[in-house]
Amino acid sequence: MAIFNVTPDSFSGDGLLASPAAFRNLRQTAVERAERFVAHGADILDIGGESTRPGAAPVSAATEIERVIPVITALSEHLPDAIISVDTYKAR
C-alpha cells in the first residue's frame, strides 16, 4: 500500500501540499509518485486529505474533498487498474 498525504501539514513530512504552490502541480506530482510506488509493488493507493499529526487542526469535509478529488481523478486516469482507497473518518 502506498500512502498519499494530500495535506500541508503531514505527520511524516511528505504532504503533497507542503507548499502553497504545490496545488498547481498536485496531479502531476501524485501521478509520478504513484507510478514509482506501483513499480515498487504497491497494490493499493491510499489517499488522505486531513492530517492526523498531533495538534493538527481538523478540516471540513468540503476541504478534504477539495484536496483528494484531483488526486483520485489523476490516478484513475493514469493508472486505471490501480485500487484507490480514501483515508477519512467522514465517509458518507
mmCIF file of N, CA and C in Angstrom:
data_model
loop_
_atom_site.group_PDB
_atom_site.id
_atom_site.type_symbol
_atom_site.label_atom_id
_atom_site.label_comp_id
_atom_site.label_asym_id
_atom_site.label_seq_id
_atom_site.Cartn_x
_atom_site.Cartn_y
_atom_site.Cartn_z
ATOM 1 N N MET A 1 0.850 -1.182 0.000
ATOM 2 C CA MET A 1 0.000 0.000 0.000
ATOM 3 C C MET A 1 0.890 1.238 0.000
ATOM 4 N N ALA A 2 0.509 2.203 -0.816
ATOM 5 C CA ALA A 2 1.201 3.487 -0.861
ATOM 6 C C ALA A 2 0.282 4.547 -0.267
ATOM 7 N N ILE A 3 0.857 5.430 0.522
ATOM 8 C CA ILE A 3 0.094 6.468 1.214
ATOM 9 C C ILE A 3 0.337 7.820 0.544
ATOM 10 N N PHE A 4 -0.748 8.526 0.257
ATOM 11 C CA PHE A 4 -0.675 9.873 -0.303
ATOM 12 C C PHE A 4 -1.309 10.830 0.695
ATOM 13 N N ASN A 5 -0.493 11.654 1.323
ATOM 14 C CA ASN A 5 -0.987 12.657 2.265
ATOM 15 C C ASN A 5 -1.194 13.959 1.494
ATOM 16 N N VAL A 6 -2.428 14.275 1.208
ATOM 17 C CA VAL A 6 -2.746 15.482 0.442
ATOM 18 C C VAL A 6 -3.064 16.581 1.454
ATOM 19 N N THR A 7 -2.017 16.960 2.182
ATOM 20 C CA THR A 7 -2.146 17.925 3.274
ATOM 21 C C THR A 7 -0.935 18.851 3.281
ATOM 22 N N PRO A 8 -1.069 20.026 3.884
ATOM 23 C CA PRO A 8 0.086 20.907 4.033
ATOM 24 C C PRO A 8 0.897 20.585 5.288
ATOM 25 N N ASP A 9 0.366 19.728 6.165
ATOM 26 C CA ASP A 9 0.995 19.512 7.473
ATOM 27 C C ASP A 9 1.053 18.031 7.844
ATOM 28 N N SER A 10 1.519 17.225 6.924
ATOM 29 C CA SER A 10 1.573 15.782 7.142
ATOM 30 C C SER A 10 2.489 15.427 8.305
ATOM 31 N N PHE A 11 2.062 14.452 9.090
ATOM 32 C CA PHE A 11 2.849 13.962 10.226
ATOM 33 C C PHE A 11 4.224 13.489 9.767
ATOM 34 N N SER A 12 4.280 12.838 8.609
ATOM 35 C CA SER A 12 5.542 12.281 8.118
ATOM 36 C C SER A 12 6.345 13.271 7.281
ATOM 37 N N GLY A 13 5.807 14.456 7.042
ATOM 38 C CA GLY A 13 6.545 15.470 6.302
ATOM 39 C C GLY A 13 6.512 15.296 4.794
ATOM 40 N N ASP A 14 5.697 14.373 4.295
ATOM 41 C CA ASP A 14 5.661 14.107 2.860
ATOM 42 C C ASP A 14 4.382 14.590 2.193
ATOM 43 N N GLY A 15 3.708 15.540 2.800
ATOM 44 C CA GLY A 15 2.427 16.001 2.271
ATOM 45 C C GLY A 15 2.540 16.577 0.869
ATOM 46 N N LEU A 16 1.593 16.222 0.012
ATOM 47 C CA LEU A 16 1.597 16.716 -1.363
ATOM 48 C C LEU A 16 1.266 18.202 -1.449
ATOM 49 N N LEU A 17 0.798 18.795 -0.358
ATOM 50 C CA LEU A 17 0.512 20.234 -0.335
ATOM 51 C C LEU A 17 1.460 20.949 0.622
ATOM 52 N N ALA A 18 2.712 20.525 0.629
ATOM 53 C CA ALA A 18 3.689 21.057 1.579
ATOM 54 C C ALA A 18 4.010 22.530 1.350
ATOM 55 N N SER A 19 3.741 23.039 0.162
ATOM 56 C CA SER A 19 3.972 24.461 -0.105
ATOM 57 C C SER A 19 2.736 25.039 -0.787
ATOM 58 N N PRO A 20 2.550 26.353 -0.698
ATOM 59 C CA PRO A 20 1.376 26.960 -1.331
ATOM 60 C C PRO A 20 1.314 26.715 -2.845
ATOM 61 N N ALA A 21 2.462 26.620 -3.492
ATOM 62 C CA ALA A 21 2.495 26.405 -4.941
ATOM 63 C C ALA A 21 2.225 24.954 -5.327
ATOM 64 N N ALA A 22 2.252 24.063 -4.366
ATOM 65 C CA ALA A 22 2.127 22.635 -4.658
ATOM 66 C C ALA A 22 0.800 22.262 -5.302
ATOM 67 N N PHE A 23 -0.268 22.993 -5.020
ATOM 68 C CA PHE A 23 -1.579 22.645 -5.581
ATOM 69 C C PHE A 23 -1.573 22.709 -7.106
ATOM 70 N N ARG A 24 -0.784 23.635 -7.678
ATOM 71 C CA ARG A 24 -0.702 23.762 -9.144
ATOM 72 C C ARG A 24 -0.187 22.479 -9.787
ATOM 73 N N ASN A 25 0.737 21.806 -9.119
ATOM 74 C CA ASN A 25 1.364 20.601 -9.667
ATOM 75 C C ASN A 25 0.856 19.324 -9.014
ATOM 76 N N LEU A 26 -0.223 19.418 -8.273
ATOM 77 C CA LEU A 26 -0.704 18.291 -7.479
ATOM 78 C C LEU A 26 -0.940 17.043 -8.310
ATOM 79 N N ARG A 27 -1.667 17.166 -9.404
ATOM 80 C CA ARG A 27 -1.993 15.995 -10.224
ATOM 81 C C ARG A 27 -0.723 15.332 -10.763
ATOM 82 N N GLN A 28 0.170 16.130 -11.326
ATOM 83 C CA GLN A 28 1.400 15.583 -11.901
ATOM 84 C C GLN A 28 2.263 14.930 -10.823
ATOM 85 N N THR A 29 2.416 15.586 -9.697
ATOM 86 C CA THR A 29 3.212 15.037 -8.600
ATOM 87 C C THR A 29 2.625 13.726 -8.105
ATOM 88 N N ALA A 30 1.314 13.671 -7.959
ATOM 89 C CA ALA A 30 0.656 12.452 -7.483
ATOM 90 C C ALA A 30 0.858 11.302 -8.463
ATOM 91 N N VAL A 31 0.708 11.570 -9.753
ATOM 92 C CA VAL A 31 0.883 10.517 -10.758
ATOM 93 C C VAL A 31 2.321 10.009 -10.752
ATOM 94 N N GLU A 32 3.288 10.917 -10.699
ATOM 95 C CA GLU A 32 4.696 10.499 -10.680
ATOM 96 C C GLU A 32 4.988 9.633 -9.458
ATOM 97 N N ARG A 33 4.477 10.045 -8.309
ATOM 98 C CA ARG A 33 4.672 9.258 -7.087
ATOM 99 C C ARG A 33 4.002 7.893 -7.206
ATOM 100 N N ALA A 34 2.787 7.887 -7.711
ATOM 101 C CA ALA A 34 2.036 6.632 -7.844
ATOM 102 C C ALA A 34 2.746 5.664 -8.778
ATOM 103 N N GLU A 35 3.253 6.162 -9.881
ATOM 104 C CA GLU A 35 3.967 5.287 -10.818
ATOM 105 C C GLU A 35 5.174 4.642 -10.146
ATOM 106 N N ARG A 36 5.899 5.423 -9.343
ATOM 107 C CA ARG A 36 7.051 4.858 -8.609
ATOM 108 C C ARG A 36 6.585 3.807 -7.609
ATOM 109 N N PHE A 37 5.535 4.132 -6.849
ATOM 110 C CA PHE A 37 5.030 3.188 -5.846
ATOM 111 C C PHE A 37 4.558 1.886 -6.491
ATOM 112 N N VAL A 38 3.821 1.990 -7.585
ATOM 113 C CA VAL A 38 3.317 0.794 -8.271
ATOM 114 C C VAL A 38 4.486 -0.022 -8.825
ATOM 115 N N ALA A 39 5.483 0.654 -9.384
ATOM 116 C CA ALA A 39 6.664 -0.045 -9.903
ATOM 117 C C ALA A 39 7.393 -0.811 -8.801
ATOM 118 N N HIS A 40 7.276 -0.333 -7.571
ATOM 119 C CA HIS A 40 7.912 -0.999 -6.430
ATOM 120 C C HIS A 40 6.966 -1.962 -5.710
ATOM 121 N N GLY A 41 5.808 -2.221 -6.301
ATOM 122 C CA GLY A 41 4.935 -3.256 -5.770
ATOM 123 C C GLY A 41 3.696 -2.818 -5.020
ATOM 124 N N ALA A 42 3.442 -1.527 -4.922
ATOM 125 C CA ALA A 42 2.226 -1.086 -4.218
ATOM 126 C C ALA A 42 0.998 -1.576 -4.976
ATOM 127 N N ASP A 43 0.058 -2.152 -4.248
ATOM 128 C CA ASP A 43 -1.159 -2.649 -4.890
ATOM 129 C C ASP A 43 -2.389 -1.812 -4.539
ATOM 130 N N ILE A 44 -2.265 -0.949 -3.552
ATOM 131 C CA ILE A 44 -3.353 -0.048 -3.155
ATOM 132 C C ILE A 44 -2.765 1.352 -2.997
ATOM 133 N N LEU A 45 -3.464 2.354 -3.525
ATOM 134 C CA LEU A 45 -3.061 3.748 -3.381
ATOM 135 C C LEU A 45 -4.052 4.400 -2.427
ATOM 136 N N ASP A 46 -3.582 4.741 -1.237
ATOM 137 C CA ASP A 46 -4.442 5.266 -0.171
ATOM 138 C C ASP A 46 -4.250 6.776 -0.071
ATOM 139 N N ILE A 47 -5.336 7.514 -0.202
ATOM 140 C CA ILE A 47 -5.279 8.970 -0.276
ATOM 141 C C ILE A 47 -5.978 9.585 0.927
ATOM 142 N N GLY A 48 -5.268 10.465 1.630
ATOM 143 C CA GLY A 48 -5.840 11.149 2.783
ATOM 144 C C GLY A 48 -5.772 12.654 2.609
ATOM 145 N N GLY A 49 -6.828 13.346 3.001
ATOM 146 C CA GLY A 49 -6.886 14.790 2.847
ATOM 147 C C GLY A 49 -6.904 15.563 4.148
ATOM 148 N N GLU A 50 -6.653 14.863 5.264
ATOM 149 C CA GLU A 50 -6.624 15.534 6.566
ATOM 150 C C GLU A 50 -5.460 14.984 7.374
ATOM 151 N N SER A 51 -4.652 15.865 7.899
ATOM 152 C CA SER A 51 -3.511 15.454 8.706
ATOM 153 C C SER A 51 -3.965 14.811 10.013
ATOM 154 N N THR A 52 -3.241 13.783 10.423
ATOM 155 C CA THR A 52 -3.514 13.143 11.715
ATOM 156 C C THR A 52 -2.366 13.381 12.693
ATOM 157 N N ARG A 53 -1.493 14.317 12.358
ATOM 158 C CA ARG A 53 -0.380 14.589 13.275
ATOM 159 C C ARG A 53 -0.927 15.194 14.565
ATOM 160 N N PRO A 54 -0.241 14.982 15.674
ATOM 161 C CA PRO A 54 -0.700 15.563 16.944
ATOM 162 C C PRO A 54 -0.824 17.088 16.836
ATOM 163 N N GLY A 55 -1.945 17.613 17.275
ATOM 164 C CA GLY A 55 -2.170 19.055 17.265
ATOM 165 C C GLY A 55 -2.674 19.617 15.950
ATOM 166 N N ALA A 56 -2.845 18.777 14.938
ATOM 167 C CA ALA A 56 -3.322 19.272 13.639
ATOM 168 C C ALA A 56 -4.758 19.765 13.768
ATOM 169 N N ALA A 57 -5.029 20.869 13.109
ATOM 170 C CA ALA A 57 -6.392 21.409 13.113
ATOM 171 C C ALA A 57 -7.275 20.547 12.212
ATOM 172 N N PRO A 58 -8.484 20.244 12.656
ATOM 173 C CA PRO A 58 -9.388 19.477 11.792
ATOM 174 C C PRO A 58 -9.788 20.306 10.571
ATOM 175 N N VAL A 59 -10.121 19.613 9.488
ATOM 176 C CA VAL A 59 -10.603 20.305 8.290
ATOM 177 C C VAL A 59 -12.022 19.832 7.995
ATOM 178 N N SER A 60 -12.747 20.644 7.278
ATOM 179 C CA SER A 60 -14.127 20.289 6.928
ATOM 180 C C SER A 60 -14.130 19.182 5.877
ATOM 181 N N ALA A 61 -15.263 18.526 5.755
ATOM 182 C CA ALA A 61 -15.416 17.508 4.712
ATOM 183 C C ALA A 61 -15.207 18.137 3.336
ATOM 184 N N ALA A 62 -15.680 19.367 3.153
ATOM 185 C CA ALA A 62 -15.517 20.050 1.864
ATOM 186 C C ALA A 62 -14.045 20.263 1.528
ATOM 187 N N THR A 63 -13.245 20.658 2.513
ATOM 188 C CA THR A 63 -11.812 20.847 2.288
ATOM 189 C C THR A 63 -11.144 19.520 1.965
ATOM 190 N N GLU A 64 -11.512 18.505 2.700
ATOM 191 C CA GLU A 64 -10.943 17.180 2.461
ATOM 192 C C GLU A 64 -11.258 16.713 1.036
ATOM 193 N N ILE A 65 -12.489 16.896 0.606
ATOM 194 C CA ILE A 65 -12.895 16.518 -0.752
ATOM 195 C C ILE A 65 -12.122 17.331 -1.782
ATOM 196 N N GLU A 66 -11.992 18.627 -1.541
ATOM 197 C CA GLU A 66 -11.248 19.521 -2.433
ATOM 198 C C GLU A 66 -9.816 19.040 -2.628
ATOM 199 N N ARG A 67 -9.234 18.505 -1.599
ATOM 200 C CA ARG A 67 -7.853 18.029 -1.653
ATOM 201 C C ARG A 67 -7.720 16.688 -2.363
ATOM 202 N N VAL A 68 -8.609 15.752 -2.088
ATOM 203 C CA VAL A 68 -8.412 14.391 -2.600
ATOM 204 C C VAL A 68 -8.966 14.156 -4.003
ATOM 205 N N ILE A 69 -10.008 14.863 -4.404
ATOM 206 C CA ILE A 69 -10.616 14.608 -5.717
ATOM 207 C C ILE A 69 -9.629 14.781 -6.876
ATOM 208 N N PRO A 70 -8.806 15.842 -6.914
ATOM 209 C CA PRO A 70 -7.858 15.946 -8.031
ATOM 210 C C PRO A 70 -6.886 14.761 -8.089
ATOM 211 N N VAL A 71 -6.496 14.262 -6.941
ATOM 212 C CA VAL A 71 -5.573 13.123 -6.900
ATOM 213 C C VAL A 71 -6.281 11.853 -7.357
ATOM 214 N N ILE A 72 -7.481 11.623 -6.864
ATOM 215 C CA ILE A 72 -8.248 10.445 -7.281
ATOM 216 C C ILE A 72 -8.457 10.466 -8.796
ATOM 217 N N THR A 73 -8.840 11.609 -9.324
ATOM 218 C CA THR A 73 -9.084 11.740 -10.763
ATOM 219 C C THR A 73 -7.820 11.456 -11.560
ATOM 220 N N ALA A 74 -6.719 12.077 -11.172
ATOM 221 C CA ALA A 74 -5.458 11.889 -11.898
ATOM 222 C C ALA A 74 -4.993 10.439 -11.852
ATOM 223 N N LEU A 75 -5.060 9.832 -10.679
ATOM 224 C CA LEU A 75 -4.591 8.451 -10.560
ATOM 225 C C LEU A 75 -5.485 7.494 -11.333
ATOM 226 N N SER A 76 -6.785 7.701 -11.288
ATOM 227 C CA SER A 76 -7.681 6.790 -12.009
ATOM 228 C C SER A 76 -7.549 6.956 -13.524
ATOM 229 N N GLU A 77 -7.177 8.142 -13.990
ATOM 230 C CA GLU A 77 -6.943 8.356 -15.424
ATOM 231 C C GLU A 77 -5.642 7.711 -15.882
ATOM 232 N N HIS A 78 -4.581 7.855 -15.094
ATOM 233 C CA HIS A 78 -3.255 7.379 -15.494
ATOM 234 C C HIS A 78 -2.967 5.943 -15.088
ATOM 235 N N LEU A 79 -3.617 5.463 -14.061
ATOM 236 C CA LEU A 79 -3.411 4.092 -13.582
ATOM 237 C C LEU A 79 -4.778 3.442 -13.384
ATOM 238 N N PRO A 80 -5.492 3.178 -14.479
ATOM 239 C CA PRO A 80 -6.879 2.715 -14.368
ATOM 240 C C PRO A 80 -7.054 1.378 -13.650
ATOM 241 N N ASP A 81 -6.004 0.583 -13.553
ATOM 242 C CA ASP A 81 -6.116 -0.711 -12.872
ATOM 243 C C ASP A 81 -5.775 -0.633 -11.382
ATOM 244 N N ALA A 82 -5.345 0.533 -10.940
ATOM 245 C CA ALA A 82 -4.947 0.684 -9.533
ATOM 246 C C ALA A 82 -6.168 0.663 -8.615
ATOM 247 N N ILE A 83 -5.982 0.093 -7.450
ATOM 248 C CA ILE A 83 -7.009 0.136 -6.406
ATOM 249 C C ILE A 83 -6.758 1.402 -5.600
ATOM 250 N N ILE A 84 -7.769 2.242 -5.495
ATOM 251 C CA ILE A 84 -7.642 3.512 -4.781
ATOM 252 C C ILE A 84 -8.559 3.484 -3.566
ATOM 253 N N SER A 85 -7.993 3.843 -2.417
ATOM 254 C CA SER A 85 -8.799 3.964 -1.200
ATOM 255 C C SER A 85 -8.644 5.381 -0.663
ATOM 256 N N VAL A 86 -9.628 5.807 0.123
ATOM 257 C CA VAL A 86 -9.584 7.137 0.726
ATOM 258 C C VAL A 86 -9.586 6.979 2.238
ATOM 259 N N ASP A 87 -8.600 7.607 2.865
ATOM 260 C CA ASP A 87 -8.462 7.574 4.319
ATOM 261 C C ASP A 87 -9.245 8.753 4.896
ATOM 262 N N THR A 88 -10.389 8.469 5.495
ATOM 263 C CA THR A 88 -11.222 9.516 6.081
ATOM 264 C C THR A 88 -12.082 8.927 7.191
ATOM 265 N N TYR A 89 -12.462 9.762 8.119
ATOM 266 C CA TYR A 89 -13.441 9.328 9.117
ATOM 267 C C TYR A 89 -14.777 10.031 8.865
ATOM 268 N N LYS A 90 -14.862 10.732 7.730
ATOM 269 C CA LYS A 90 -16.077 11.479 7.389
ATOM 270 C C LYS A 90 -16.836 10.839 6.228
ATOM 271 N N ALA A 91 -16.667 9.569 6.016
ATOM 272 C CA ALA A 91 -17.334 8.902 4.888
ATOM 273 C C ALA A 91 -18.847 9.020 5.016
ATOM 274 N N ARG A 92 -19.495 9.225 3.888
ATOM 275 C CA ARG A 92 -20.964 9.309 3.859
ATOM 276 C C ARG A 92 -21.497 8.359 2.827
#
